[in-house]
mmCIF file of C-alpha atoms and ligand atoms in Angstrom:
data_model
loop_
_atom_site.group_PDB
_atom_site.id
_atom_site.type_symbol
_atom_site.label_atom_id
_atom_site.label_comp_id
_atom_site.label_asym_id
_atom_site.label_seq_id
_atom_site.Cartn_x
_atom_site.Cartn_y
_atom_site.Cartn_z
ATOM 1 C CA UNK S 1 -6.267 -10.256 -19.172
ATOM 2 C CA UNK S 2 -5.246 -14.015 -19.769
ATOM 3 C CA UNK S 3 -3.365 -15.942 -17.265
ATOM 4 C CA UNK S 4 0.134 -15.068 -16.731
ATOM 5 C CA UNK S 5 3.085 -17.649 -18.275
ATOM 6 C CA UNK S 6 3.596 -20.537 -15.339
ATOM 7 C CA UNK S 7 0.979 -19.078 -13.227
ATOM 8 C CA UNK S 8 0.705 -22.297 -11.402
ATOM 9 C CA UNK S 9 3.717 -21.832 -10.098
ATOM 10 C CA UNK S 10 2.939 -18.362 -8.521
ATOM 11 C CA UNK S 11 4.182 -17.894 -5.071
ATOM 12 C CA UNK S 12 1.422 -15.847 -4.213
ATOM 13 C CA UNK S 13 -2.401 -16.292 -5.773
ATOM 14 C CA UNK S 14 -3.645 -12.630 -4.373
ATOM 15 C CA UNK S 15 -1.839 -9.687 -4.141
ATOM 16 C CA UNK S 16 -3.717 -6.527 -2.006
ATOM 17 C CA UNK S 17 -2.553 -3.430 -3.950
ATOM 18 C CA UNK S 18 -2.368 -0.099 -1.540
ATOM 19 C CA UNK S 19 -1.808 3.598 -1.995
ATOM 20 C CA UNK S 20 -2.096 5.639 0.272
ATOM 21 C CA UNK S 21 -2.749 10.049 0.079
ATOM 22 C CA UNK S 22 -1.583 12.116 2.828
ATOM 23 C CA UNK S 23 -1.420 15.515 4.027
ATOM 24 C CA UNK S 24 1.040 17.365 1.854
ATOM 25 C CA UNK S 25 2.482 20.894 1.607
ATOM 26 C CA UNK S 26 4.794 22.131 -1.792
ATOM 27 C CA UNK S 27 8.053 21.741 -2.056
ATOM 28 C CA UNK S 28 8.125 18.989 1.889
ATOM 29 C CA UNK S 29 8.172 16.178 -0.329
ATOM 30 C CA UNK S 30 9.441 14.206 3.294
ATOM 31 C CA UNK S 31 7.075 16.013 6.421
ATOM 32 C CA UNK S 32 7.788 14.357 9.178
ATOM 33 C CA UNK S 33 3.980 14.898 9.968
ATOM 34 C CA UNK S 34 2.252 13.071 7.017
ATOM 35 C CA UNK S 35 -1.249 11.646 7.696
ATOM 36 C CA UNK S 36 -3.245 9.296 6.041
ATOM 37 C CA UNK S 37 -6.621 11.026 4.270
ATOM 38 C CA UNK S 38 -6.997 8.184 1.658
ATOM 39 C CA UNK S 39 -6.898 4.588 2.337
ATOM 40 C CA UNK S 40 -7.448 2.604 -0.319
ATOM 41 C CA UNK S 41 -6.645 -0.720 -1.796
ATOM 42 C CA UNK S 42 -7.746 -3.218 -4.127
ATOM 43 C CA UNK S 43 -7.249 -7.308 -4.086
ATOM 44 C CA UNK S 44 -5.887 -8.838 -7.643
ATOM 45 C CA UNK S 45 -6.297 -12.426 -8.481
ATOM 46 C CA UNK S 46 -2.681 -12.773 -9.832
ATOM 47 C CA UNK S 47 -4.689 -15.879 -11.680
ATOM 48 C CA UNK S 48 -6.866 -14.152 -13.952
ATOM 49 C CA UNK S 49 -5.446 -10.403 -13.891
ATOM 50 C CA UNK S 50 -8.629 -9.254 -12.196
ATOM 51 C CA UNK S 51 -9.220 -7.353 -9.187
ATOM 52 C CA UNK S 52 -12.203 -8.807 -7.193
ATOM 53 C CA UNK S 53 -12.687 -6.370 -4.396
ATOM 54 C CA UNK S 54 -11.708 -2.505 -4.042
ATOM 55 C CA UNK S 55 -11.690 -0.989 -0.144
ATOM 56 C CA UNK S 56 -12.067 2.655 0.104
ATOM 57 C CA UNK S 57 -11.798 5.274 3.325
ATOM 58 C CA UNK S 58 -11.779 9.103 4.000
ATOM 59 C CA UNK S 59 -9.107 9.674 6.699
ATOM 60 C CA UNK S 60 -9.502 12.407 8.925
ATOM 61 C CA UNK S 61 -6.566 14.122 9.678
ATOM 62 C CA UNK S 62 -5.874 14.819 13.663
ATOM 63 C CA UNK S 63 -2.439 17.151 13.891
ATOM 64 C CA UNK S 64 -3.120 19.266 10.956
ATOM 65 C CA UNK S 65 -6.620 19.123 10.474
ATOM 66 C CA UNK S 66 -6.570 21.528 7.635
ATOM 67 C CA UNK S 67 -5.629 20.211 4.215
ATOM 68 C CA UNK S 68 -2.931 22.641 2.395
ATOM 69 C CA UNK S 69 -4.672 23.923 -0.848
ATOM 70 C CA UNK S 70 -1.910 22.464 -2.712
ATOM 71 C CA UNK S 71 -2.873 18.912 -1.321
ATOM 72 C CA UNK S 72 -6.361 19.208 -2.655
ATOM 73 C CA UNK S 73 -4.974 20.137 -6.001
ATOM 74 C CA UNK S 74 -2.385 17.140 -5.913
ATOM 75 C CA UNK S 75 -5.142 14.474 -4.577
ATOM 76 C CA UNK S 76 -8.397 15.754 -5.383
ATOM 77 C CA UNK S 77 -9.525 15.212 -1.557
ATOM 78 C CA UNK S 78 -11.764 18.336 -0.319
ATOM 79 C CA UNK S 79 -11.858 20.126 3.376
ATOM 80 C CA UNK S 80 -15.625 17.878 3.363
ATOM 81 C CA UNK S 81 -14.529 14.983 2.905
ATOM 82 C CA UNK S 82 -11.538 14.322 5.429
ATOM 83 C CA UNK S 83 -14.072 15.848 7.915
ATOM 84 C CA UNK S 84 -16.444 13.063 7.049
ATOM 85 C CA UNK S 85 -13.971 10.843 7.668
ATOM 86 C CA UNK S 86 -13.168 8.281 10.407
ATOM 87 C CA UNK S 87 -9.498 8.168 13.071
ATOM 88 C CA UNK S 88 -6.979 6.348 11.245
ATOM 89 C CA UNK S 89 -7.109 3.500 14.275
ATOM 90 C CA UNK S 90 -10.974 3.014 12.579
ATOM 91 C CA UNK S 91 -9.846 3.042 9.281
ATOM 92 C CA UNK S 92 -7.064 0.263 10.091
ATOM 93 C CA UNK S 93 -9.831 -1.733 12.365
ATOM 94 C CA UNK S 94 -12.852 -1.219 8.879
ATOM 95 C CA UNK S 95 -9.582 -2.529 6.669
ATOM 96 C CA UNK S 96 -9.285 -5.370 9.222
ATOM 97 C CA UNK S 97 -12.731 -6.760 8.615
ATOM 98 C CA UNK S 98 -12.637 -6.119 5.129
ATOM 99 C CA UNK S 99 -8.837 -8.576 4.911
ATOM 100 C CA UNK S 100 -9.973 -10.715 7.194
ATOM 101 C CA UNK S 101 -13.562 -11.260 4.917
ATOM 102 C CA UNK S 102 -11.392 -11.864 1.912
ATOM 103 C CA UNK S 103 -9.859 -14.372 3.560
ATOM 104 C CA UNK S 104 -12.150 -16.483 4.527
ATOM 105 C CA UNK S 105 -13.683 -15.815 1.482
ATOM 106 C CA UNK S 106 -10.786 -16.752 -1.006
ATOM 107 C CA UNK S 107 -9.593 -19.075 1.687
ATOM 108 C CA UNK S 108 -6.183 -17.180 1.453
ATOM 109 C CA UNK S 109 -3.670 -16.194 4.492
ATOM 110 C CA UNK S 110 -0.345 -13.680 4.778
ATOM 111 C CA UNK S 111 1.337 -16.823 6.604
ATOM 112 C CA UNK S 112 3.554 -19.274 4.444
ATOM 113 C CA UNK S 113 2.403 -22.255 7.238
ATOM 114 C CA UNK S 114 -0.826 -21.791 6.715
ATOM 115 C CA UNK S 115 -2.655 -24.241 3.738
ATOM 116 C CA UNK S 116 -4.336 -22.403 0.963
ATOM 117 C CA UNK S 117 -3.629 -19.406 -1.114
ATOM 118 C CA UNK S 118 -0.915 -16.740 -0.424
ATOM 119 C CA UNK S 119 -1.328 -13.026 0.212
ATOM 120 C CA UNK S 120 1.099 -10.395 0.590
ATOM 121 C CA UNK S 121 0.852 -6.226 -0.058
ATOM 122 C CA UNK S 122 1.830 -4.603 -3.406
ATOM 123 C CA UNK S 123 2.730 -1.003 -3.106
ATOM 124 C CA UNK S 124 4.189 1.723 -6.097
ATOM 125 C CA UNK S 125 7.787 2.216 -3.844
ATOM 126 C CA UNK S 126 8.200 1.650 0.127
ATOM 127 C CA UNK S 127 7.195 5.046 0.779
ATOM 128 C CA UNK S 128 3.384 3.611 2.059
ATOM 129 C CA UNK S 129 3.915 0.985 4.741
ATOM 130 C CA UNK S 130 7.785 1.576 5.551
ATOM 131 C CA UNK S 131 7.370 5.552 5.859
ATOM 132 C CA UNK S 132 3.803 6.737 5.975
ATOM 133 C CA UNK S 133 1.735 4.142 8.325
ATOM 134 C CA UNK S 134 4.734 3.037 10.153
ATOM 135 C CA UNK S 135 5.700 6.288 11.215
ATOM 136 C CA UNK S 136 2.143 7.577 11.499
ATOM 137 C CA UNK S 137 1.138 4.493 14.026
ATOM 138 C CA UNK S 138 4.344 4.722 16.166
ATOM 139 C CA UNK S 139 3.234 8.875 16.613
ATOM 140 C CA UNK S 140 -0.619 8.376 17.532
ATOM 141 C CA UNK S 141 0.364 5.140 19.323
ATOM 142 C CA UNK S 142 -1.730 2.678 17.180
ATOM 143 C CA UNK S 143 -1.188 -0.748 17.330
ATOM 144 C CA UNK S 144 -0.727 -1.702 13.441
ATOM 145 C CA UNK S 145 -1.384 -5.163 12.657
ATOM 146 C CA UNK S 146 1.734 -7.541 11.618
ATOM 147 C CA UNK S 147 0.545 -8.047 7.862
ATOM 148 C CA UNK S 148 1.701 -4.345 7.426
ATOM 149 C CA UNK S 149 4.757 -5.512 7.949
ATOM 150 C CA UNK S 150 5.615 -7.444 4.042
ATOM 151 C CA UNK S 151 5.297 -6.318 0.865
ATOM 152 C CA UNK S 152 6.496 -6.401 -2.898
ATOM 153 C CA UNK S 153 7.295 -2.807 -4.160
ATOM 154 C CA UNK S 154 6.211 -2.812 -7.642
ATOM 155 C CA UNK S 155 8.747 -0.133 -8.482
ATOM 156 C CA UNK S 156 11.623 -1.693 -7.835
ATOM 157 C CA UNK S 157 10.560 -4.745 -9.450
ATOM 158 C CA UNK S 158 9.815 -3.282 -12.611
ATOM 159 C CA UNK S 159 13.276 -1.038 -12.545
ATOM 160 C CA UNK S 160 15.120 -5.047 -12.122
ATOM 161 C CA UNK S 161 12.576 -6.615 -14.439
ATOM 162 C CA UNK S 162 12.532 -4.149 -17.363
ATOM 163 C CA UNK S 163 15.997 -2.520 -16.731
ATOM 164 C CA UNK S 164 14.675 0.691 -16.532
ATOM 165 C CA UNK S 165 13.802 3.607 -14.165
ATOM 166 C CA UNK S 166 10.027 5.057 -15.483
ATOM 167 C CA UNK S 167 8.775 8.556 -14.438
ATOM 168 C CA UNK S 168 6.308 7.769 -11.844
ATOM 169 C CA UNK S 169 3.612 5.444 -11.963
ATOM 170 C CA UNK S 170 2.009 6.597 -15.429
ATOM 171 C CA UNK S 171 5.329 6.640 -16.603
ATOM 172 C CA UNK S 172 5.499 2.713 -15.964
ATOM 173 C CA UNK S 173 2.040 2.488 -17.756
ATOM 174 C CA UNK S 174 3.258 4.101 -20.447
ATOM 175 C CA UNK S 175 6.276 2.680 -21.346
ATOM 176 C CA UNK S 176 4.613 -0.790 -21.868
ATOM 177 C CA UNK S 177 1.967 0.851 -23.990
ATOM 178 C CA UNK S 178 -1.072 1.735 -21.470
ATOM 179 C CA UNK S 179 -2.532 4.590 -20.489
ATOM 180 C CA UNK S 180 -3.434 5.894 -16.625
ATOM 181 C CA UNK S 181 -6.653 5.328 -15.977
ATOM 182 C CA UNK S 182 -8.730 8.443 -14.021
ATOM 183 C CA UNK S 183 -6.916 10.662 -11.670
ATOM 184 C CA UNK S 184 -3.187 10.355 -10.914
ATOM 185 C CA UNK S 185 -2.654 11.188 -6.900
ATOM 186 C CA UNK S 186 -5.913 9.778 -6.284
ATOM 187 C CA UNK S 187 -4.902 6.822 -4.110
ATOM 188 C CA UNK S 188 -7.715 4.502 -5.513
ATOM 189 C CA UNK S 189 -6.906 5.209 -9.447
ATOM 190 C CA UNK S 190 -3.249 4.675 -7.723
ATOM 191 C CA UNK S 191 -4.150 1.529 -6.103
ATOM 192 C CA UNK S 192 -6.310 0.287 -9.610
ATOM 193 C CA UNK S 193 -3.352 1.390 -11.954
ATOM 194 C CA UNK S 194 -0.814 -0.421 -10.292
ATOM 195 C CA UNK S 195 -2.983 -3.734 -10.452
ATOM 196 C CA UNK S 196 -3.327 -3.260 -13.897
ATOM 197 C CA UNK S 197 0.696 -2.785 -13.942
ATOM 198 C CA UNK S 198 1.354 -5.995 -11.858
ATOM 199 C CA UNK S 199 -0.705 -7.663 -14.311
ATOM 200 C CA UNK S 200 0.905 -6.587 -17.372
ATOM 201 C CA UNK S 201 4.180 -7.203 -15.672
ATOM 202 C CA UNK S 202 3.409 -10.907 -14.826
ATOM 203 C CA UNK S 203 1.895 -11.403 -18.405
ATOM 204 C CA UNK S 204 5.386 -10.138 -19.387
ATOM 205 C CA UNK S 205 7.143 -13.022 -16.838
ATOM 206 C CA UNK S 206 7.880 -10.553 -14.123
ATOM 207 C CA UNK S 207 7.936 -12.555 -11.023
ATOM 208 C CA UNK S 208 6.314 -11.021 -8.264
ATOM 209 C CA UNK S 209 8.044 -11.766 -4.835
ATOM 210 C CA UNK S 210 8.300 -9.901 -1.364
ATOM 211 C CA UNK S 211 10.757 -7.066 -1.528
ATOM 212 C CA UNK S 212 10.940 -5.901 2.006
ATOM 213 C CA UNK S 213 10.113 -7.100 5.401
ATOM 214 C CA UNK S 214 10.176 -4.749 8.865
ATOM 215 C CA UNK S 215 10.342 -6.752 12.282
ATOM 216 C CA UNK S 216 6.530 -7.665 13.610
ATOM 217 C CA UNK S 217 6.082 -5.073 16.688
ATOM 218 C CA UNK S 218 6.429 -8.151 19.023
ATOM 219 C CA UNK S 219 9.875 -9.123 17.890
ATOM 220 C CA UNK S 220 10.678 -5.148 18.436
ATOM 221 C CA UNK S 221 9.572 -5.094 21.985
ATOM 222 C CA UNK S 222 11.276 -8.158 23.003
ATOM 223 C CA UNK S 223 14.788 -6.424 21.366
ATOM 224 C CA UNK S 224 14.306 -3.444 23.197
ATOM 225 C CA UNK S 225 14.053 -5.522 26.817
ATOM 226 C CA UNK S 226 16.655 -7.403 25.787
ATOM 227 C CA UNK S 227 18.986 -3.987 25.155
ATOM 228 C CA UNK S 228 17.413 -2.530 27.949
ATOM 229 C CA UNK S 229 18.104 -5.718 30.520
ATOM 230 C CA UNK S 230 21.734 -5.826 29.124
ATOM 231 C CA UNK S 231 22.554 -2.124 30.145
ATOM 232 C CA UNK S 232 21.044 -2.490 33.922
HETATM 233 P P1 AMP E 1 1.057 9.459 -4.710
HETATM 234 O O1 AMP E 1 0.738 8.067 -4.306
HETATM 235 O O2 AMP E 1 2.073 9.591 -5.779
HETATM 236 O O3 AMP E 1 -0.240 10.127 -5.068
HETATM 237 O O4 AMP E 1 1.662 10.205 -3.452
HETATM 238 C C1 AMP E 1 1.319 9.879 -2.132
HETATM 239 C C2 AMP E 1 1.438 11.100 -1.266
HETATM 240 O O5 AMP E 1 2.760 11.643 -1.391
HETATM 241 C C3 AMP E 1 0.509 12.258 -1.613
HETATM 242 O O6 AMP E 1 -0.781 12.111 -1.021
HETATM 243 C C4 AMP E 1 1.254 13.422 -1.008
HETATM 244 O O7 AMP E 1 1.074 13.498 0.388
HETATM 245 C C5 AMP E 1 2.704 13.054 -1.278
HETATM 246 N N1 AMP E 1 3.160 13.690 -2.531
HETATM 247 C C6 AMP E 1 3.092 13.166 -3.771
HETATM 248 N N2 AMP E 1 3.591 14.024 -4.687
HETATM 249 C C7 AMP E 1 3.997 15.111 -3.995
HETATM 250 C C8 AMP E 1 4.609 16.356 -4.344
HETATM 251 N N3 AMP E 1 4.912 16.656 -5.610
HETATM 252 N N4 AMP E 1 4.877 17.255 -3.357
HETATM 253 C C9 AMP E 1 4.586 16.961 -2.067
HETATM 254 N N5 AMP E 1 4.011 15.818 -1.661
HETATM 255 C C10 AMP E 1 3.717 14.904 -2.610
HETATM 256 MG MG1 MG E 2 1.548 6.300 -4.110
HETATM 257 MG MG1 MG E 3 -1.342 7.939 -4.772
#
């Protein structure tokens, strides 16, 4: 695709665009036990429309090990390969290396103070890093790193932008003329189809910006002494 409008003045140059699969069951749309079995995301050069690097991992699963017949059918992920797969502390450490690569790489950082090109997350509703990691981490106690922690939810920019509510993300595609490419509910067509949505969006002067922000686990701690050292 061609540059967006004004992309010079884009407050980000990179967006990384995440979707993550879980364990499911019909009809518990909200299980409190969700875990991760896909993590995948892709980086997008808001610049030229393109994405320039795609990260892929098989979760395995650790409370339910077994995946629910009807989550195979919804994702496409088999018994084999969340078996094959690696702890979801591994997974975030592999994603890690992979971030931090691209950074150095594109010379690009999460952190407004730092010079160079700006990063954040891009995620099809908050449901990924405000319900399913965050919850998932505080459970199996593992320490999630503060970039989680910011992100631009591509849904609710597109309801504000386009004054509209789609049906899911295919929906979206279609209503601006484009069709889902591969398999819906598998989380990296997810991850590729919203960075082909983004894209169209910008080239339509949608202005991507951060949508929500959750305290860094730091900030958390140092609340909770502080309430705790107030009551004793
Ligand atoms: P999605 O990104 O739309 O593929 O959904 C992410 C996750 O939400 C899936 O891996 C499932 O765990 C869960 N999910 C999505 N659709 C349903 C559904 N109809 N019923 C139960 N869980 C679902
Ligand atoms: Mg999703
Ligand atoms: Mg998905």
């Amino acid at each position: 695709m061609s540059p967006p409008p004004g992309s010079l003045l884009l407050e980000f140059q990179y967006l990384v665009v995440l979707d993550f699969e879980s364990t499911c069951w019909e009809g518990k749309w909200n299980a409190p036990q969700h875990e991760i079995i896909e993590f995948p995301a892709v980086l997008l050069n808001l610049q030229s429309g393109e994405v320039i690097s795609e990260f892929q991992q098989y979760v395995m699963p650790m409370e339910q090990p077994v995946l629910s017949s009807f989550c195979t059918n919804l994702t496409g992920i088999t018994q084999e390969q969340v078996d094959a797969g690696v702890p979801l502390g591994t997974c975030i450490c592999l994603f890690s290396k992979w971030m931090q690569h691209l950074c150095e790489q594109h010379k690009m950082s999460f952190c407004a103070a730092v010079p160079g090109n700006r990063v954040t997350f891009a995620t099809w509703s908050d449901w990924d890093l405000e319900i399913c990691l965050q919850r998932e981490c505080t459970r199996k106690r593992i320490r999630k790193p503060d970039f989680f922690n910011q992100w631009a939810d591509v849904k609710l920019l597109y309801k504000k932008f386009y004054r509209r509510s789609p049906k899911g993300l295919a929906g979206a595609l279609q209503d601006l003329g484009l069709t889902f490419q591969g398999r819906e509910h598998s989380g990296i067509c997810d991850a590729r189809n919203t960075a082909t949505l983004i894209s169209h969006m910008l080239h339509d002067g949608c202005v991507i910006t951060v949508t929500k922000s959750l305290a860094p686990e730091a900030q958390k701690t140092r609340a909770l002494l502080a309430i705790h050292g107030k009551k004793h």
